[in-house]
């Protein structure tokens, strides 16, 4: 019997890899970090391509330029780190794998996620104990900057940039009218539920505008 062409075999292997990635959502409970990332997996196949990252950023209220820049940074930074063992990612597509997203955990962060992507309550509470000086349940712009500075690893430039971008984006999208980033909002970031809330609010705002 003749062997299958290499490109056909490669295509079947890629389809098999993608199918196994999608099984993540039905096979077991996701970690908080996986839930956080899963918002951007718009078709729920277990893989986040740049187009999905862009769609997710637009869905939560980021502008076109910020979404495009964020997509380049996020997929460019995370894609190489999250490739599972024995999986060959498609060339030049920069896929982020939700199943192994914990491999993309960067330095200079709060350590609220452990190395397995699980939520660490003590580390979360530590953010506000150390840096929430004005109110015990919220951070100001200045206090957020203090936290970022305290977590910096001088030898980890990529981690520092990642932490800065993530937190500044969160602050810009979620601060209240008085400039406070609330504790409950920050907690909702860690399982991705804040993204769903932002997307829902944006859709409701559009529907309201249409009715005017």
C-alpha angles and dihedrals in degrees: 000000000000121000122245117260112267094241092052092048091048091050092051091048091051091050089050091050091050092048092053090049090054090053087071091084095055104030102064147346113291120236116241090256091052090050089050091054095039092072088071092049090089097179094037097233092133094253128093113208122191092258089058093048088052092048091049094050091049090048093058094049107271118144125245096261095044092046092050093047091044091051092053091049098043099045093036091053102037105033098074092045099051100051107126121231114275093016121117108204119217111266119262094358097101098212120191113212114219093200092063099029090127087072087068095058107132133209128249089055136121096261089229084135113059122215090278094051095255123143116254108204094194092057091047093053089047091065092064097036090056104035112020098093101149097045127007093225103045145042128229124213090261093048091050089053089050091053093049091050092049092053097048119125105203091210095050107072095161092051092049092051091046093051092046094050094046096048097040091050091049091049093049093050101038111030116117126237091275093052098256123140103208126225094233090053092051091049090052089057091065095064096031095245091123089063091055090049092051092048092049092049092050092051091048091050090052092049091049091050091052092054093055 
